[in-house]
Short mmCIF file of C-alpha atoms in Angstrom, two decimals:
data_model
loop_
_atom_site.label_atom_id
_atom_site.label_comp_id
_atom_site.label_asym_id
_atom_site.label_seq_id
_atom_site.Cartn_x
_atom_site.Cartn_y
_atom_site.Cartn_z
CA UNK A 1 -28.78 27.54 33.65
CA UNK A 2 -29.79 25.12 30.93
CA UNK A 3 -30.85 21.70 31.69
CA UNK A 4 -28.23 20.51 29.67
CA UNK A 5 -25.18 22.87 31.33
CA UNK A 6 -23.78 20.98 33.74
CA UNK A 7 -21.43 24.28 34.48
CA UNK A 8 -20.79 27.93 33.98
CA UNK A 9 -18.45 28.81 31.40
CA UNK A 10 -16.23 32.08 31.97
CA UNK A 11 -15.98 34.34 29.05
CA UNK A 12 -12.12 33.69 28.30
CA UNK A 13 -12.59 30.15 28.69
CA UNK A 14 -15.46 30.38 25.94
CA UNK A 15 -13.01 32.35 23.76
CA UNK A 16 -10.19 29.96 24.66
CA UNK A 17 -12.50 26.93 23.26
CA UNK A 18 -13.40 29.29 20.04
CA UNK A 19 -9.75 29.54 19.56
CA UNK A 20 -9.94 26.34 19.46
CA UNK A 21 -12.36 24.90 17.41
CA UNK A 22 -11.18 27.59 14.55
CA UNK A 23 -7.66 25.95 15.10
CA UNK A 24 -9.24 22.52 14.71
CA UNK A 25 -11.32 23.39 11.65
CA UNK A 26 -8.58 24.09 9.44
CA UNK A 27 -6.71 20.50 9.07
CA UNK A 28 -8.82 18.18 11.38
CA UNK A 29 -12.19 16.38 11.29
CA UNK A 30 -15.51 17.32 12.99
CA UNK A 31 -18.29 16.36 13.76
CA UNK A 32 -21.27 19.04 13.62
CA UNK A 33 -24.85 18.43 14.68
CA UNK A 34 -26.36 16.44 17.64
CA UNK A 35 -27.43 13.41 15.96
CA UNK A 36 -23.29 13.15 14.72
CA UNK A 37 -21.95 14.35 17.88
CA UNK A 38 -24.15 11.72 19.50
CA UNK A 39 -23.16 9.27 17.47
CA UNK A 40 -19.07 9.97 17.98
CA UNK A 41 -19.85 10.40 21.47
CA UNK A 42 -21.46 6.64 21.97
CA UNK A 43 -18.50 5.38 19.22
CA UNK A 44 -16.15 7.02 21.75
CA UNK A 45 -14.57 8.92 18.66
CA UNK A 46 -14.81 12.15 19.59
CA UNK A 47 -11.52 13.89 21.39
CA UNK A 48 -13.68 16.65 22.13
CA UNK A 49 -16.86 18.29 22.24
CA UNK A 50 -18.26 21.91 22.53
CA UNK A 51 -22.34 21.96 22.78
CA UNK A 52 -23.87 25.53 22.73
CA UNK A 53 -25.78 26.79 25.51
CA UNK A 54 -28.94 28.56 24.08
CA UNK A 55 -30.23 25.29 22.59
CA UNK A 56 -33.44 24.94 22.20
CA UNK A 57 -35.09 23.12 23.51
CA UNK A 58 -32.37 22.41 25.83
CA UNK A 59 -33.24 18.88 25.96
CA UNK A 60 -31.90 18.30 22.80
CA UNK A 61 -28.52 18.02 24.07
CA UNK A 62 -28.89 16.81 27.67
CA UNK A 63 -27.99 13.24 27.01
CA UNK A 64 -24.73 14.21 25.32
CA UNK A 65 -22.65 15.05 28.55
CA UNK A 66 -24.25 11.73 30.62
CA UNK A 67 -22.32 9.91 27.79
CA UNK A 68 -19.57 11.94 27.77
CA UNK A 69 -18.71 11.26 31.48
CA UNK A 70 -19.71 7.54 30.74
CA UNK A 71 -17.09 7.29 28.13
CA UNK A 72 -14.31 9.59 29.19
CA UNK A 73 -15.06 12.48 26.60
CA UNK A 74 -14.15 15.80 27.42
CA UNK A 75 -16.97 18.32 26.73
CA UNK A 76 -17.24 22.53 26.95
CA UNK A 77 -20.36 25.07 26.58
CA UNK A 78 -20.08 28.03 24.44
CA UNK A 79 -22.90 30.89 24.72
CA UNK A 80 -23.94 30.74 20.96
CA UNK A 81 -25.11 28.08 18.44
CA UNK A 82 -24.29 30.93 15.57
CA UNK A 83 -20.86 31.55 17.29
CA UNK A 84 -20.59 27.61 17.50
CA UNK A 85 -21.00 26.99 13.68
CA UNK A 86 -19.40 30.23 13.07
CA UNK A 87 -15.99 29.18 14.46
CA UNK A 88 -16.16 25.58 13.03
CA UNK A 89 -16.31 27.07 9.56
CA UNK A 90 -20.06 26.55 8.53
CA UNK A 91 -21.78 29.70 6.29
CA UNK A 92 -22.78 32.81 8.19
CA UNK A 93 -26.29 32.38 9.06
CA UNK A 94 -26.82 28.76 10.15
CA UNK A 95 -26.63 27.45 13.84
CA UNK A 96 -25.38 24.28 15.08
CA UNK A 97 -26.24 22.63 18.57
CA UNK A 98 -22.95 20.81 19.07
CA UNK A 99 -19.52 19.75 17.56
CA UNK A 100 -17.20 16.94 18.38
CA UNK A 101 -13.59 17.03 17.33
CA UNK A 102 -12.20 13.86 15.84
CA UNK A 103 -8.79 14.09 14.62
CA UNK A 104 -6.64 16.75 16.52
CA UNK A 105 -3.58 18.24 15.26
CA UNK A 106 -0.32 17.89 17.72
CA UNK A 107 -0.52 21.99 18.54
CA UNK A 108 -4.59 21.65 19.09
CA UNK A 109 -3.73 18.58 21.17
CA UNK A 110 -1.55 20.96 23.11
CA UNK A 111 -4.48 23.50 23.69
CA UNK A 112 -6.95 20.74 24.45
CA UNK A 113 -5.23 19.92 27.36
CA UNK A 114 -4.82 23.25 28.33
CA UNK A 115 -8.28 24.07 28.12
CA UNK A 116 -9.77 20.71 29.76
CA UNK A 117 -7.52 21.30 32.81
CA UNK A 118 -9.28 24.89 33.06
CA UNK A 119 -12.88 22.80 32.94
CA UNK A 120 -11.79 19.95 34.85
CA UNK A 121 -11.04 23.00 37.35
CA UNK A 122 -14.84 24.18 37.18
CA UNK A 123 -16.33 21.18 37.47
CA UNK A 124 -14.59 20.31 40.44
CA UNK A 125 -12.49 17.25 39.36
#
């Protein structure tokens, strides 16, 4: 594992937070990127946020969850940077490290919580 995975991610749980990020892309505002998600995340802005797991280097994102916790944010992994920007809209091709959701529709509210239960599950909380 990662330096920056603080916990395994099952495969429908992955797909679950896919879903959701492509459900989130298409009416509310993101954050892509881990200088912006790092920003959102000290702002306490972010609803959400999904960092990939074959970063590297992985250091690059190990503050982000240490803030996360700090400020209440919930966060996921994903496998894939290219799956990561894929599902959040960007062109085929480019990679991101991160993404934080701002603005959340009422029905991707409704799946957040869904989903955070399920990691709030793994990590033990």
């Amino acid at each position: 594992m990662s330096v920056h995975v603080r916990f395994e991610t099952p495969e429908d749980l992955a797909n679950a937070v896919y879903e959701l990020i492509q459900e989130a892309s298409k009416g509310g505002a993101m954050k892509k990127g881990s200088n912006e998600v790092t920003k959102a995340a000290e702002r306490g802005t972010a609803k959400f946020i999904i960092m990939a797991e074959d970063v590297n280097p992985p250091e690059l994102l190990a503050h982000i969850p240490m803030i996360c916790d700090e400020k209440k944010i919930p966060y996921a992994y994903v496998p894939s940077q290219e799956f990561l920007a894929k599902e959040s809209g960007m062109p085929k091709g480019v990679r991101t490290a991160s993404i934080a959701l701002m603005e959340l529709s009422k029905a991707v509210q409704d799946r957040l919580s869904d989903v955070v239960e399920k990691i709030d599950n793994l990590k033990g909380e």
